[in-house]
Every structure is written in C-alpha cells, then in structure tokens.
Short mmCIF file of N, CA and C in Angstrom, two decimals:
data_model
loop_
_atom_site.label_atom_id
_atom_site.label_comp_id
_atom_site.label_asym_id
_atom_site.label_seq_id
_atom_site.Cartn_x
_atom_site.Cartn_y
_atom_site.Cartn_z
N MET A 620 -23.10 -3.31 12.81
CA MET A 620 -21.70 -3.68 12.94
C MET A 620 -20.85 -2.66 12.19
N THR A 621 -19.86 -2.13 12.87
CA THR A 621 -18.98 -1.16 12.21
C THR A 621 -17.77 -1.89 11.63
N THR A 622 -17.36 -1.40 10.49
CA THR A 622 -16.18 -1.95 9.85
C THR A 622 -15.03 -1.01 10.11
N GLU A 623 -13.91 -1.56 10.55
CA GLU A 623 -12.73 -0.76 10.84
C GLU A 623 -12.10 -0.31 9.52
N LEU A 624 -11.85 0.99 9.40
CA LEU A 624 -11.15 1.51 8.22
C LEU A 624 -9.74 0.95 8.19
N PRO A 625 -9.23 0.66 7.00
CA PRO A 625 -7.81 0.28 6.93
C PRO A 625 -6.96 1.41 7.54
N THR A 626 -5.95 1.03 8.26
CA THR A 626 -5.15 2.01 8.99
C THR A 626 -4.48 3.01 8.06
N LEU A 627 -4.02 2.58 6.89
CA LEU A 627 -3.39 3.52 5.96
C LEU A 627 -4.37 4.63 5.57
N THR A 628 -5.63 4.27 5.36
CA THR A 628 -6.66 5.26 5.03
C THR A 628 -6.86 6.22 6.20
N LYS A 629 -6.93 5.69 7.42
CA LYS A 629 -7.08 6.54 8.61
C LYS A 629 -5.90 7.51 8.74
N ARG A 630 -4.68 6.99 8.55
CA ARG A 630 -3.50 7.84 8.71
C ARG A 630 -3.46 8.93 7.65
N ARG A 631 -3.88 8.63 6.42
CA ARG A 631 -3.90 9.65 5.37
C ARG A 631 -4.91 10.75 5.73
N LEU A 632 -6.08 10.37 6.18
CA LEU A 632 -7.10 11.34 6.57
C LEU A 632 -6.63 12.19 7.75
N GLN A 633 -6.02 11.54 8.73
CA GLN A 633 -5.49 12.28 9.87
C GLN A 633 -4.41 13.26 9.44
N ALA A 634 -3.53 12.82 8.56
CA ALA A 634 -2.42 13.67 8.10
C ALA A 634 -2.94 14.89 7.34
N GLN A 635 -4.05 14.73 6.63
CA GLN A 635 -4.62 15.87 5.91
C GLN A 635 -5.05 16.97 6.87
N VAL A 636 -5.43 16.59 8.08
CA VAL A 636 -5.83 17.57 9.10
C VAL A 636 -4.60 18.02 9.89
N ILE A 637 -3.78 17.07 10.29
CA ILE A 637 -2.63 17.38 11.15
C ILE A 637 -1.59 18.23 10.42
N GLY A 638 -1.35 17.97 9.14
CA GLY A 638 -0.32 18.68 8.39
C GLY A 638 -0.45 20.20 8.48
N PRO A 639 -1.60 20.76 8.12
CA PRO A 639 -1.75 22.22 8.21
C PRO A 639 -1.67 22.74 9.65
N ILE A 640 -2.19 21.99 10.60
CA ILE A 640 -2.10 22.41 12.01
C ILE A 640 -0.64 22.45 12.44
N TYR A 641 0.09 21.41 12.06
CA TYR A 641 1.51 21.35 12.40
C TYR A 641 2.27 22.53 11.79
N ALA A 642 1.98 22.84 10.54
CA ALA A 642 2.64 23.97 9.87
C ALA A 642 2.39 25.28 10.62
N GLU A 643 1.16 25.47 11.08
CA GLU A 643 0.84 26.68 11.85
C GLU A 643 1.57 26.68 13.19
N MET A 644 1.66 25.51 13.82
CA MET A 644 2.38 25.42 15.09
C MET A 644 3.86 25.76 14.89
N VAL A 645 4.46 25.26 13.82
CA VAL A 645 5.86 25.56 13.53
C VAL A 645 6.05 27.06 13.35
N ALA A 646 5.16 27.69 12.60
CA ALA A 646 5.25 29.14 12.36
C ALA A 646 5.12 29.92 13.67
N GLU A 647 4.30 29.43 14.56
CA GLU A 647 4.00 30.15 15.81
C GLU A 647 5.02 29.89 16.91
N ILE A 648 5.42 28.62 17.09
CA ILE A 648 6.25 28.28 18.25
C ILE A 648 7.57 27.59 17.89
N GLY A 649 7.81 27.36 16.61
CA GLY A 649 9.06 26.74 16.19
C GLY A 649 8.92 25.23 16.00
N GLU A 650 9.82 24.71 15.17
CA GLU A 650 9.74 23.30 14.79
C GLU A 650 9.96 22.35 15.96
N GLU A 651 10.92 22.65 16.81
CA GLU A 651 11.23 21.74 17.92
C GLU A 651 10.05 21.58 18.88
N ARG A 652 9.45 22.69 19.27
CA ARG A 652 8.31 22.63 20.20
C ARG A 652 7.09 22.02 19.52
N ALA A 653 6.87 22.36 18.26
CA ALA A 653 5.73 21.81 17.53
C ALA A 653 5.85 20.29 17.41
N ALA A 654 7.07 19.81 17.09
CA ALA A 654 7.29 18.36 16.97
C ALA A 654 7.09 17.67 18.32
N ALA A 655 7.55 18.29 19.39
CA ALA A 655 7.39 17.69 20.73
C ALA A 655 5.92 17.58 21.11
N ILE A 656 5.14 18.61 20.81
CA ILE A 656 3.70 18.58 21.11
C ILE A 656 3.01 17.50 20.27
N LEU A 657 3.34 17.47 18.98
CA LEU A 657 2.74 16.46 18.10
C LEU A 657 3.11 15.06 18.57
N ASP A 658 4.35 14.86 18.94
CA ASP A 658 4.81 13.56 19.43
C ASP A 658 4.00 13.12 20.65
N ARG A 659 3.85 14.01 21.63
CA ARG A 659 3.09 13.67 22.84
C ARG A 659 1.64 13.35 22.51
N ALA A 660 1.04 14.15 21.66
CA ALA A 660 -0.37 13.96 21.32
C ALA A 660 -0.59 12.63 20.60
N ILE A 661 0.28 12.31 19.64
CA ILE A 661 0.14 11.06 18.89
C ILE A 661 0.37 9.86 19.79
N ARG A 662 1.35 9.94 20.67
CA ARG A 662 1.60 8.83 21.61
C ARG A 662 0.40 8.60 22.52
N LYS A 663 -0.19 9.67 23.02
CA LYS A 663 -1.40 9.54 23.86
C LYS A 663 -2.54 8.91 23.07
N ALA A 664 -2.69 9.31 21.81
CA ALA A 664 -3.74 8.74 20.96
C ALA A 664 -3.48 7.25 20.71
N ALA A 665 -2.21 6.88 20.55
CA ALA A 665 -1.87 5.47 20.31
C ALA A 665 -2.19 4.61 21.54
N ILE A 666 -1.91 5.13 22.72
CA ILE A 666 -2.24 4.40 23.95
C ILE A 666 -3.75 4.24 24.06
N ALA A 667 -4.49 5.30 23.79
CA ALA A 667 -5.96 5.24 23.84
C ALA A 667 -6.48 4.22 22.82
N GLU A 668 -5.91 4.22 21.63
CA GLU A 668 -6.34 3.26 20.61
C GLU A 668 -6.02 1.84 21.05
N GLY A 669 -4.86 1.64 21.66
CA GLY A 669 -4.50 0.32 22.18
C GLY A 669 -5.50 -0.15 23.22
N LYS A 670 -5.91 0.75 24.12
CA LYS A 670 -6.91 0.40 25.14
C LYS A 670 -8.24 0.02 24.49
N MET A 671 -8.62 0.75 23.45
CA MET A 671 -9.88 0.45 22.75
C MET A 671 -9.83 -0.96 22.17
N PHE A 672 -8.72 -1.32 21.53
CA PHE A 672 -8.59 -2.66 20.96
C PHE A 672 -8.54 -3.72 22.06
N ALA A 673 -7.92 -3.42 23.18
CA ALA A 673 -7.88 -4.36 24.31
C ALA A 673 -9.28 -4.61 24.84
N GLU A 674 -10.10 -3.56 24.91
CA GLU A 674 -11.48 -3.72 25.38
C GLU A 674 -12.27 -4.66 24.49
N LYS A 675 -11.96 -4.65 23.19
CA LYS A 675 -12.66 -5.54 22.26
C LYS A 675 -12.36 -7.01 22.54
N THR A 676 -11.26 -7.28 23.23
CA THR A 676 -10.92 -8.67 23.59
C THR A 676 -11.50 -9.04 24.94
N GLY A 677 -12.21 -8.10 25.55
CA GLY A 677 -12.72 -8.35 26.89
C GLY A 677 -11.62 -8.35 27.92
N GLY A 678 -10.50 -7.72 27.59
CA GLY A 678 -9.37 -7.68 28.52
C GLY A 678 -8.50 -8.92 28.46
N ASN A 679 -8.79 -9.82 27.54
CA ASN A 679 -8.01 -11.06 27.39
C ASN A 679 -7.04 -10.93 26.23
N THR A 680 -6.15 -9.97 26.31
CA THR A 680 -5.19 -9.75 25.23
C THR A 680 -4.16 -10.87 25.22
N SER A 681 -3.58 -11.07 24.07
CA SER A 681 -2.53 -12.06 23.91
C SER A 681 -1.68 -11.67 22.71
N MET A 682 -0.53 -12.30 22.58
CA MET A 682 0.30 -12.05 21.42
C MET A 682 -0.43 -12.52 20.16
N ALA A 683 -1.15 -13.62 20.25
CA ALA A 683 -1.89 -14.13 19.08
C ALA A 683 -2.91 -13.11 18.60
N ASP A 684 -3.66 -12.50 19.52
CA ASP A 684 -4.63 -11.48 19.13
C ASP A 684 -3.93 -10.22 18.62
N PHE A 685 -2.81 -9.88 19.22
CA PHE A 685 -2.03 -8.73 18.76
C PHE A 685 -1.57 -8.95 17.32
N ILE A 686 -1.09 -10.13 17.03
CA ILE A 686 -0.62 -10.44 15.67
C ILE A 686 -1.76 -10.30 14.67
N LYS A 687 -2.97 -10.68 15.05
CA LYS A 687 -4.13 -10.55 14.16
C LYS A 687 -4.42 -9.08 13.81
N LEU A 688 -4.08 -8.18 14.72
CA LEU A 688 -4.31 -6.75 14.46
C LEU A 688 -3.51 -6.28 13.26
N TYR A 689 -2.42 -6.96 12.95
CA TYR A 689 -1.60 -6.54 11.82
C TYR A 689 -2.35 -6.61 10.50
N ASP A 690 -3.46 -7.34 10.47
CA ASP A 690 -4.30 -7.34 9.26
C ASP A 690 -4.79 -5.92 8.97
N LEU A 691 -5.10 -5.16 10.01
CA LEU A 691 -5.54 -3.77 9.82
C LEU A 691 -4.41 -2.90 9.29
N TRP A 692 -3.22 -3.07 9.86
CA TRP A 692 -2.09 -2.21 9.50
C TRP A 692 -1.51 -2.54 8.13
N THR A 693 -1.72 -3.79 7.67
CA THR A 693 -1.19 -4.18 6.37
C THR A 693 -2.24 -4.14 5.26
N ALA A 694 -3.49 -3.86 5.61
CA ALA A 694 -4.59 -3.84 4.63
C ALA A 694 -4.27 -2.93 3.45
N ASP A 695 -4.78 -3.30 2.30
CA ASP A 695 -4.59 -2.52 1.07
C ASP A 695 -3.11 -2.40 0.68
N GLY A 696 -2.31 -3.39 1.05
CA GLY A 696 -0.90 -3.38 0.68
C GLY A 696 -0.11 -2.29 1.37
N ALA A 697 -0.57 -1.84 2.54
CA ALA A 697 0.09 -0.74 3.26
C ALA A 697 1.51 -1.10 3.66
N LEU A 698 1.72 -2.35 4.00
CA LEU A 698 3.05 -2.81 4.41
C LEU A 698 3.35 -4.12 3.70
N GLU A 699 4.57 -4.26 3.25
CA GLU A 699 5.05 -5.55 2.78
C GLU A 699 6.01 -6.04 3.85
N MET A 700 5.71 -7.23 4.38
CA MET A 700 6.49 -7.68 5.52
C MET A 700 6.98 -9.11 5.33
N LYS A 701 8.10 -9.37 5.95
CA LYS A 701 8.68 -10.70 5.98
C LYS A 701 8.67 -11.14 7.43
N VAL A 702 7.78 -12.10 7.76
CA VAL A 702 7.68 -12.59 9.13
C VAL A 702 8.83 -13.54 9.39
N LEU A 703 9.56 -13.28 10.46
CA LEU A 703 10.70 -14.10 10.85
C LEU A 703 10.29 -15.12 11.91
N GLU A 704 9.42 -14.72 12.83
CA GLU A 704 8.92 -15.61 13.87
C GLU A 704 7.62 -15.05 14.43
N ALA A 705 6.66 -15.94 14.63
CA ALA A 705 5.38 -15.56 15.24
C ALA A 705 4.98 -16.68 16.19
N SER A 706 4.96 -16.38 17.48
CA SER A 706 4.61 -17.37 18.49
C SER A 706 3.81 -16.69 19.59
N ASP A 707 3.62 -17.39 20.70
CA ASP A 707 2.89 -16.82 21.83
C ASP A 707 3.68 -15.74 22.56
N THR A 708 4.99 -15.69 22.32
CA THR A 708 5.83 -14.73 23.04
C THR A 708 6.68 -13.84 22.13
N VAL A 709 6.75 -14.18 20.84
CA VAL A 709 7.62 -13.45 19.92
C VAL A 709 6.87 -13.14 18.63
N PHE A 710 7.03 -11.91 18.15
CA PHE A 710 6.56 -11.54 16.81
C PHE A 710 7.65 -10.68 16.20
N ASP A 711 8.46 -11.32 15.36
CA ASP A 711 9.58 -10.65 14.70
C ASP A 711 9.30 -10.58 13.21
N PHE A 712 9.47 -9.40 12.65
CA PHE A 712 9.31 -9.25 11.20
C PHE A 712 10.07 -8.03 10.73
N ASP A 713 10.32 -8.01 9.44
CA ASP A 713 10.92 -6.85 8.79
C ASP A 713 9.92 -6.30 7.79
N ILE A 714 9.82 -5.00 7.72
CA ILE A 714 9.00 -4.34 6.71
C ILE A 714 9.93 -4.01 5.54
N THR A 715 9.55 -4.47 4.37
CA THR A 715 10.38 -4.23 3.19
C THR A 715 9.82 -3.12 2.29
N ARG A 716 8.55 -2.79 2.49
CA ARG A 716 7.94 -1.64 1.81
C ARG A 716 6.92 -1.02 2.75
N CYS A 717 6.97 0.29 2.89
CA CYS A 717 6.06 1.00 3.79
C CYS A 717 5.32 2.08 3.01
N ARG A 718 4.05 1.82 2.74
CA ARG A 718 3.26 2.83 2.04
C ARG A 718 2.90 3.99 2.95
N TYR A 719 3.00 3.82 4.27
CA TYR A 719 2.82 4.96 5.17
C TYR A 719 3.90 6.00 4.87
N ALA A 720 5.15 5.54 4.81
CA ALA A 720 6.26 6.45 4.51
C ALA A 720 6.06 7.10 3.14
N GLU A 721 5.67 6.30 2.16
CA GLU A 721 5.45 6.82 0.81
C GLU A 721 4.33 7.87 0.81
N THR A 722 3.28 7.58 1.53
CA THR A 722 2.13 8.49 1.60
C THR A 722 2.52 9.83 2.21
N TYR A 723 3.21 9.79 3.35
CA TYR A 723 3.61 11.03 4.01
C TYR A 723 4.55 11.84 3.12
N LYS A 724 5.47 11.17 2.44
CA LYS A 724 6.38 11.89 1.54
C LYS A 724 5.60 12.55 0.41
N GLU A 725 4.63 11.82 -0.18
CA GLU A 725 3.80 12.38 -1.25
C GLU A 725 3.02 13.60 -0.77
N MET A 726 2.63 13.59 0.51
CA MET A 726 1.85 14.69 1.08
C MET A 726 2.75 15.84 1.55
N GLY A 727 4.06 15.68 1.41
CA GLY A 727 4.98 16.71 1.89
C GLY A 727 5.20 16.66 3.39
N LEU A 728 4.87 15.53 4.01
CA LEU A 728 4.96 15.39 5.46
C LEU A 728 6.00 14.35 5.88
N GLY A 729 6.91 14.01 4.96
CA GLY A 729 7.91 13.00 5.26
C GLY A 729 8.73 13.30 6.50
N LYS A 730 8.96 14.57 6.76
CA LYS A 730 9.78 14.98 7.90
C LYS A 730 9.13 14.63 9.24
N ILE A 731 7.80 14.52 9.26
CA ILE A 731 7.11 14.19 10.52
C ILE A 731 6.41 12.82 10.45
N GLY A 732 6.68 12.07 9.40
CA GLY A 732 6.04 10.76 9.26
C GLY A 732 6.30 9.83 10.44
N HIS A 733 7.51 9.90 10.98
CA HIS A 733 7.81 9.04 12.14
C HIS A 733 6.95 9.42 13.35
N LEU A 734 6.60 10.70 13.46
CA LEU A 734 5.73 11.13 14.56
C LEU A 734 4.29 10.66 14.32
N LEU A 735 3.87 10.70 13.06
CA LEU A 735 2.49 10.36 12.72
C LEU A 735 2.22 8.86 12.77
N SER A 736 3.23 8.03 12.50
CA SER A 736 3.01 6.58 12.44
C SER A 736 3.98 5.77 13.28
N CYS A 737 5.26 5.88 13.02
CA CYS A 737 6.24 4.99 13.65
C CYS A 737 6.19 5.03 15.18
N ASN A 738 6.05 6.22 15.74
CA ASN A 738 6.05 6.34 17.19
C ASN A 738 4.83 5.68 17.83
N ARG A 739 3.84 5.38 17.04
CA ARG A 739 2.65 4.70 17.55
C ARG A 739 2.90 3.23 17.87
N ASP A 740 3.81 2.62 17.12
CA ASP A 740 3.94 1.16 17.14
C ASP A 740 4.19 0.59 18.53
N GLY A 741 5.22 1.04 19.20
CA GLY A 741 5.50 0.55 20.54
C GLY A 741 4.56 1.13 21.58
N THR A 742 4.19 2.39 21.39
CA THR A 742 3.32 3.07 22.34
C THR A 742 1.93 2.43 22.37
N PHE A 743 1.44 1.96 21.23
CA PHE A 743 0.16 1.27 21.15
C PHE A 743 0.10 0.13 22.17
N CYS A 744 1.22 -0.57 22.33
CA CYS A 744 1.27 -1.71 23.25
C CYS A 744 1.00 -1.29 24.69
N GLU A 745 1.40 -0.09 25.07
CA GLU A 745 1.17 0.38 26.44
C GLU A 745 -0.32 0.36 26.77
N GLY A 746 -1.14 0.68 25.79
CA GLY A 746 -2.58 0.66 26.00
C GLY A 746 -3.19 -0.71 25.78
N TYR A 747 -2.67 -1.43 24.81
CA TYR A 747 -3.23 -2.74 24.45
C TYR A 747 -2.86 -3.80 25.48
N ASP A 748 -1.59 -3.95 25.74
CA ASP A 748 -1.09 -4.92 26.72
C ASP A 748 0.34 -4.54 27.06
N PRO A 749 0.55 -3.95 28.22
CA PRO A 749 1.90 -3.49 28.57
C PRO A 749 2.92 -4.62 28.71
N ASN A 750 2.47 -5.87 28.63
CA ASN A 750 3.40 -7.00 28.65
C ASN A 750 4.04 -7.22 27.28
N ILE A 751 3.54 -6.52 26.26
CA ILE A 751 4.11 -6.59 24.92
C ILE A 751 4.99 -5.36 24.72
N THR A 752 6.21 -5.60 24.33
CA THR A 752 7.15 -4.50 24.09
C THR A 752 7.72 -4.61 22.67
N LEU A 753 8.18 -3.49 22.17
CA LEU A 753 8.77 -3.44 20.83
C LEU A 753 10.19 -2.93 20.91
N GLU A 754 11.08 -3.63 20.21
CA GLU A 754 12.42 -3.11 19.95
C GLU A 754 12.55 -2.96 18.45
N ARG A 755 12.92 -1.78 18.02
CA ARG A 755 13.10 -1.54 16.59
C ARG A 755 14.33 -0.67 16.42
N LYS A 756 15.27 -1.14 15.64
CA LYS A 756 16.53 -0.42 15.47
C LYS A 756 16.52 0.53 14.29
N GLN A 757 15.62 0.31 13.31
CA GLN A 757 15.62 1.17 12.13
C GLN A 757 14.26 1.17 11.47
N THR A 758 14.00 2.26 10.69
CA THR A 758 12.75 2.36 9.95
C THR A 758 13.00 2.90 8.55
N ILE A 759 12.14 2.52 7.65
CA ILE A 759 12.16 3.05 6.30
C ILE A 759 11.87 4.55 6.33
N MET A 760 10.97 4.94 7.23
CA MET A 760 10.57 6.34 7.35
C MET A 760 11.78 7.24 7.59
N GLU A 761 12.77 6.71 8.30
CA GLU A 761 13.95 7.52 8.61
C GLU A 761 15.15 7.15 7.74
N GLY A 762 14.87 6.47 6.59
CA GLY A 762 15.90 6.27 5.58
C GLY A 762 16.50 4.88 5.46
N ALA A 763 16.15 3.95 6.33
CA ALA A 763 16.69 2.59 6.24
C ALA A 763 16.00 1.83 5.11
N LEU A 764 16.59 0.72 4.70
CA LEU A 764 15.97 -0.12 3.66
C LEU A 764 14.82 -0.95 4.19
N THR A 765 14.86 -1.27 5.49
CA THR A 765 13.79 -2.04 6.13
C THR A 765 13.50 -1.47 7.51
N CYS A 766 12.33 -1.83 8.02
CA CYS A 766 11.98 -1.57 9.42
C CYS A 766 12.13 -2.91 10.15
N THR A 767 12.76 -2.88 11.30
CA THR A 767 12.96 -4.11 12.07
C THR A 767 12.05 -4.08 13.29
N PHE A 768 11.02 -4.90 13.26
CA PHE A 768 10.08 -5.01 14.37
C PHE A 768 10.40 -6.26 15.17
N ARG A 769 10.60 -6.10 16.48
CA ARG A 769 10.87 -7.22 17.36
C ARG A 769 9.98 -7.06 18.60
N TYR A 770 8.80 -7.68 18.53
CA TYR A 770 7.86 -7.62 19.65
C TYR A 770 8.12 -8.80 20.58
N ARG A 771 7.98 -8.56 21.88
CA ARG A 771 8.12 -9.60 22.88
C ARG A 771 6.94 -9.53 23.84
N TYR A 772 6.46 -10.71 24.22
CA TYR A 772 5.43 -10.80 25.25
C TYR A 772 6.07 -11.42 26.47
N LYS A 773 6.05 -10.70 27.56
CA LYS A 773 6.59 -11.20 28.81
C LYS A 773 5.44 -11.28 29.81
N PRO A 774 4.99 -12.50 30.15
CA PRO A 774 3.86 -12.63 31.07
C PRO A 774 4.15 -11.93 32.40
N PRO A 775 3.10 -11.39 33.01
CA PRO A 775 3.32 -10.73 34.31
C PRO A 775 3.78 -11.73 35.34
N SER A 776 4.59 -11.26 36.26
CA SER A 776 5.06 -12.13 37.35
C SER A 776 3.90 -12.40 38.30
N PRO A 777 3.82 -13.64 38.80
CA PRO A 777 2.71 -13.98 39.72
C PRO A 777 2.79 -13.23 41.03
#
C-alpha cells in the first residue's frame, strides 16, 4: 500500500526542480513565454492528477469524495481554512493561512507561486469531475488576506 505524500511536501520538491528550469527558460525565451509554458504544463499535470484521483473512486466521484481530498492539501498545517458550507453540491471556504505561498516566497519563487499551486485548484476538477467548478476571486499568493474558494457541483443533465 502506498502512502500519499502530503501535497505541501510534493509541491516543495517539485518547486526545487521547476525553479531552476524556469530561471533558465526566462533567460532563454523571456519571462512572458516561460510563464505561459509553465502555466500550460502545470494545468495539464493538474488535470492528469485529477483523473488519477477519479480512477481511485472507480469513476464514482462526488462532492463528498472531493471534500475528503482536502485532507491531503491541508496536511501538516499547509492550509488554515474556515469552512463556510460543505454539502453534496457546495464546498465554500476561505483560506486564512497558506503555507504554499509562504514556502514559494521562502524559496524565492513567490512570483510564480500562483502558477505552481493556485492554477491547479480549478483545473484539477477538469480531470477529477468536470461537474465540479471553482470560482475564486482572490488568493493570498497574489497579495490578498484570504483565498476565497467556492466549489459547485452541478449534476450532468439527463
């Protein structure tokens, strides 16, 4: 039986590899193109990861199972969150402390932290269950005091 690494640990390890690669890409092709490539690659990885987690449910994804996944993302105090609503169709919460943002800033990667982590959040759903969508108006990573997560599950039309 394999044990899933806490997500904060995975993101730190990934950033240790991605950071120097990104720096070389910026030197070679410029910041705008490097960021666009990194964004596309991370989004594709998030979709693939979502599909992997969906397969673990046998294809029977639900908002309840999705909510349980947050145990991985909050492990080791990675996120401090205030849950506003959790039901079969709604998962609303605010993040009041984000150690992902803190970690990237400590590593000198704060400028691309949103590409490394935040952009995964909604994109993950595309692979896990496209009936789950995320609306988020602000993030700590980009300077706000809180991150506003508003997930919705909309059952497919018959």
